[in-house]
Amino acid sequence: MNTLAHAGPGPWVLFFPLVWAAVVIGIVTVARRAGWRRGRAFGGDLRRDGGPDEHSPIALLGHRFAAGEIDEDEYWRRLTVLEEQFGRAADPKGRRT
C-alpha cells in the first residue's frame, strides 16, 4: 500500500497568486511615485496632451467666462491675446485652428 498518495497540488499553490499580486502592487506603487499620475507629466505643469493646467491664464479666463464675470466679446478678445502670446494659431474670432 502507498500511504503517501497525494490528492492534489497542495496548499503551496495558493502562494503563486500572492506573488503575482505583490508584483502588480509593486509596479503600480513605483509608477505612481515616479509621477505617472493622471494629468501630471514628469516634473512639468502640462497635462500629457500638452494642454495648459487648470491654473494657466487660458484656463482661468475660461473659468471667469463660465462664472459670468466677463461677457463673450471680452472672453474672445482676451483669448486671442493670450493665444498670440503663447504662439498658438487662431482664427479671427480667437478660436484655435
JSON list of C-alpha atoms in Angstrom, two decimals, residues 18-93:
[
{"chain": "A", "resi": 18, "resn": "LEU", "atom": "CA", "xyz": [0.03, 36.17, -3.77]},
{"chain": "A", "resi": 19, "resn": "VAL", "atom": "CA", "xyz": [3.36, 36.56, -5.56]},
{"chain": "A", "resi": 20, "resn": "TRP", "atom": "CA", "xyz": [1.65, 37.95, -8.68]},
{"chain": "A", "resi": 21, "resn": "ALA", "atom": "CA", "xyz": [-0.48, 40.32, -6.58]},
{"chain": "A", "resi": 22, "resn": "ALA", "atom": "CA", "xyz": [2.67, 41.59, -4.86]},
{"chain": "A", "resi": 23, "resn": "VAL", "atom": "CA", "xyz": [4.36, 42.16, -8.24]},
{"chain": "A", "resi": 24, "resn": "VAL", "atom": "CA", "xyz": [1.38, 44.11, -9.62]},
{"chain": "A", "resi": 25, "resn": "ILE", "atom": "CA", "xyz": [1.06, 46.23, -6.46]},
{"chain": "A", "resi": 26, "resn": "GLY", "atom": "CA", "xyz": [4.79, 46.94, -6.56]},
{"chain": "A", "resi": 27, "resn": "ILE", "atom": "CA", "xyz": [4.67, 48.07, -10.21]},
{"chain": "A", "resi": 28, "resn": "VAL", "atom": "CA", "xyz": [1.68, 50.34, -9.57]},
{"chain": "A", "resi": 29, "resn": "THR", "atom": "CA", "xyz": [3.35, 51.84, -6.49]},
{"chain": "A", "resi": 30, "resn": "VAL", "atom": "CA", "xyz": [6.61, 52.56, -8.32]},
{"chain": "A", "resi": 31, "resn": "ALA", "atom": "CA", "xyz": [4.76, 54.02, -11.30]},
{"chain": "A", "resi": 32, "resn": "ARG", "atom": "CA", "xyz": [2.70, 56.36, -9.12]},
{"chain": "A", "resi": 33, "resn": "ARG", "atom": "CA", "xyz": [5.72, 57.55, -7.17]},
{"chain": "A", "resi": 34, "resn": "ALA", "atom": "CA", "xyz": [7.58, 58.18, -10.43]},
{"chain": "A", "resi": 35, "resn": "GLY", "atom": "CA", "xyz": [4.93, 60.70, -11.48]},
{"chain": "A", "resi": 36, "resn": "TRP", "atom": "CA", "xyz": [2.73, 58.71, -13.83]},
{"chain": "A", "resi": 37, "resn": "ARG", "atom": "CA", "xyz": [-0.38, 60.06, -12.19]},
{"chain": "A", "resi": 38, "resn": "ARG", "atom": "CA", "xyz": [-3.44, 61.13, -14.09]},
{"chain": "A", "resi": 39, "resn": "GLY", "atom": "CA", "xyz": [-2.90, 64.57, -15.63]},
{"chain": "A", "resi": 40, "resn": "ARG", "atom": "CA", "xyz": [0.66, 65.08, -14.43]},
{"chain": "A", "resi": 41, "resn": "ALA", "atom": "CA", "xyz": [3.72, 64.99, -16.67]},
{"chain": "A", "resi": 42, "resn": "PHE", "atom": "CA", "xyz": [7.24, 64.41, -15.37]},
{"chain": "A", "resi": 43, "resn": "GLY", "atom": "CA", "xyz": [8.08, 67.50, -13.34]},
{"chain": "A", "resi": 44, "resn": "GLY", "atom": "CA", "xyz": [6.06, 69.84, -15.54]},
{"chain": "A", "resi": 45, "resn": "ASP", "atom": "CA", "xyz": [2.87, 71.80, -15.31]},
{"chain": "A", "resi": 46, "resn": "LEU", "atom": "CA", "xyz": [1.38, 70.48, -18.54]},
{"chain": "A", "resi": 47, "resn": "ARG", "atom": "CA", "xyz": [-1.04, 67.63, -18.98]},
{"chain": "A", "resi": 48, "resn": "ARG", "atom": "CA", "xyz": [0.02, 64.62, -21.04]},
{"chain": "A", "resi": 49, "resn": "ASP", "atom": "CA", "xyz": [-1.65, 66.03, -24.14]},
{"chain": "A", "resi": 50, "resn": "GLY", "atom": "CA", "xyz": [0.40, 69.24, -23.86]},
{"chain": "A", "resi": 51, "resn": "GLY", "atom": "CA", "xyz": [-2.53, 71.44, -22.85]},
{"chain": "A", "resi": 52, "resn": "PRO", "atom": "CA", "xyz": [-2.43, 74.01, -20.08]},
{"chain": "A", "resi": 53, "resn": "ASP", "atom": "CA", "xyz": [-3.04, 73.08, -16.48]},
{"chain": "A", "resi": 54, "resn": "GLU", "atom": "CA", "xyz": [-6.02, 74.39, -14.50]},
{"chain": "A", "resi": 55, "resn": "HIS", "atom": "CA", "xyz": [-4.07, 77.43, -13.26]},
{"chain": "A", "resi": 56, "resn": "SER", "atom": "CA", "xyz": [-2.95, 78.69, -16.68]},
{"chain": "A", "resi": 57, "resn": "PRO", "atom": "CA", "xyz": [-4.17, 82.10, -17.89]},
{"chain": "A", "resi": 58, "resn": "ILE", "atom": "CA", "xyz": [-6.33, 80.48, -20.58]},
{"chain": "A", "resi": 59, "resn": "ALA", "atom": "CA", "xyz": [-7.99, 78.14, -18.08]},
{"chain": "A", "resi": 60, "resn": "LEU", "atom": "CA", "xyz": [-8.58, 80.99, -15.63]},
{"chain": "A", "resi": 61, "resn": "LEU", "atom": "CA", "xyz": [-10.13, 83.05, -18.42]},
{"chain": "A", "resi": 62, "resn": "GLY", "atom": "CA", "xyz": [-12.46, 80.15, -19.21]},
{"chain": "A", "resi": 63, "resn": "HIS", "atom": "CA", "xyz": [-13.46, 79.89, -15.54]},
{"chain": "A", "resi": 64, "resn": "ARG", "atom": "CA", "xyz": [-14.22, 83.62, -15.42]},
{"chain": "A", "resi": 65, "resn": "PHE", "atom": "CA", "xyz": [-16.37, 83.34, -18.54]},
{"chain": "A", "resi": 66, "resn": "ALA", "atom": "CA", "xyz": [-18.21, 80.33, -17.17]},
{"chain": "A", "resi": 67, "resn": "ALA", "atom": "CA", "xyz": [-18.86, 82.15, -13.88]},
{"chain": "A", "resi": 68, "resn": "GLY", "atom": "CA", "xyz": [-20.33, 85.12, -15.74]},
{"chain": "A", "resi": 69, "resn": "GLU", "atom": "CA", "xyz": [-17.63, 87.58, -14.66]},
{"chain": "A", "resi": 70, "resn": "ILE", "atom": "CA", "xyz": [-16.90, 88.57, -18.28]},
{"chain": "A", "resi": 71, "resn": "ASP", "atom": "CA", "xyz": [-19.08, 88.58, -21.39]},
{"chain": "A", "resi": 72, "resn": "GLU", "atom": "CA", "xyz": [-18.49, 86.65, -24.61]},
{"chain": "A", "resi": 73, "resn": "ASP", "atom": "CA", "xyz": [-16.89, 89.55, -26.52]},
{"chain": "A", "resi": 74, "resn": "GLU", "atom": "CA", "xyz": [-14.38, 90.20, -23.76]},
{"chain": "A", "resi": 75, "resn": "TYR", "atom": "CA", "xyz": [-13.67, 86.46, -23.49]},
{"chain": "A", "resi": 76, "resn": "TRP", "atom": "CA", "xyz": [-12.83, 86.12, -27.21]},
{"chain": "A", "resi": 77, "resn": "ARG", "atom": "CA", "xyz": [-10.79, 89.34, -27.21]},
{"chain": "A", "resi": 78, "resn": "ARG", "atom": "CA", "xyz": [-8.68, 88.22, -24.24]},
{"chain": "A", "resi": 79, "resn": "LEU", "atom": "CA", "xyz": [-8.38, 84.66, -25.55]},
{"chain": "A", "resi": 80, "resn": "THR", "atom": "CA", "xyz": [-6.99, 85.99, -28.84]},
{"chain": "A", "resi": 81, "resn": "VAL", "atom": "CA", "xyz": [-4.34, 87.98, -26.98]},
{"chain": "A", "resi": 82, "resn": "LEU", "atom": "CA", "xyz": [-3.39, 85.03, -24.78]},
{"chain": "A", "resi": 83, "resn": "GLU", "atom": "CA", "xyz": [-3.15, 82.63, -27.70]},
{"chain": "A", "resi": 84, "resn": "GLU", "atom": "CA", "xyz": [-0.97, 85.06, -29.64]},
{"chain": "A", "resi": 85, "resn": "GLN", "atom": "CA", "xyz": [1.27, 85.41, -26.59]},
{"chain": "A", "resi": 86, "resn": "PHE", "atom": "CA", "xyz": [1.65, 81.63, -26.27]},
{"chain": "A", "resi": 87, "resn": "GLY", "atom": "CA", "xyz": [2.30, 81.24, -30.00]},
{"chain": "A", "resi": 88, "resn": "ARG", "atom": "CA", "xyz": [-0.84, 79.35, -30.98]},
{"chain": "A", "resi": 89, "resn": "ALA", "atom": "CA", "xyz": [-2.53, 79.98, -34.27]},
{"chain": "A", "resi": 90, "resn": "ALA", "atom": "CA", "xyz": [-6.01, 81.49, -34.01]},
{"chain": "A", "resi": 91, "resn": "ASP", "atom": "CA", "xyz": [-8.74, 82.44, -36.46]},
{"chain": "A", "resi": 92, "resn": "PRO", "atom": "CA", "xyz": [-10.26, 85.96, -36.48]},
{"chain": "A", "resi": 93, "resn": "LYS", "atom": "CA", "xyz": [-12.68, 85.09, -33.63]}
]
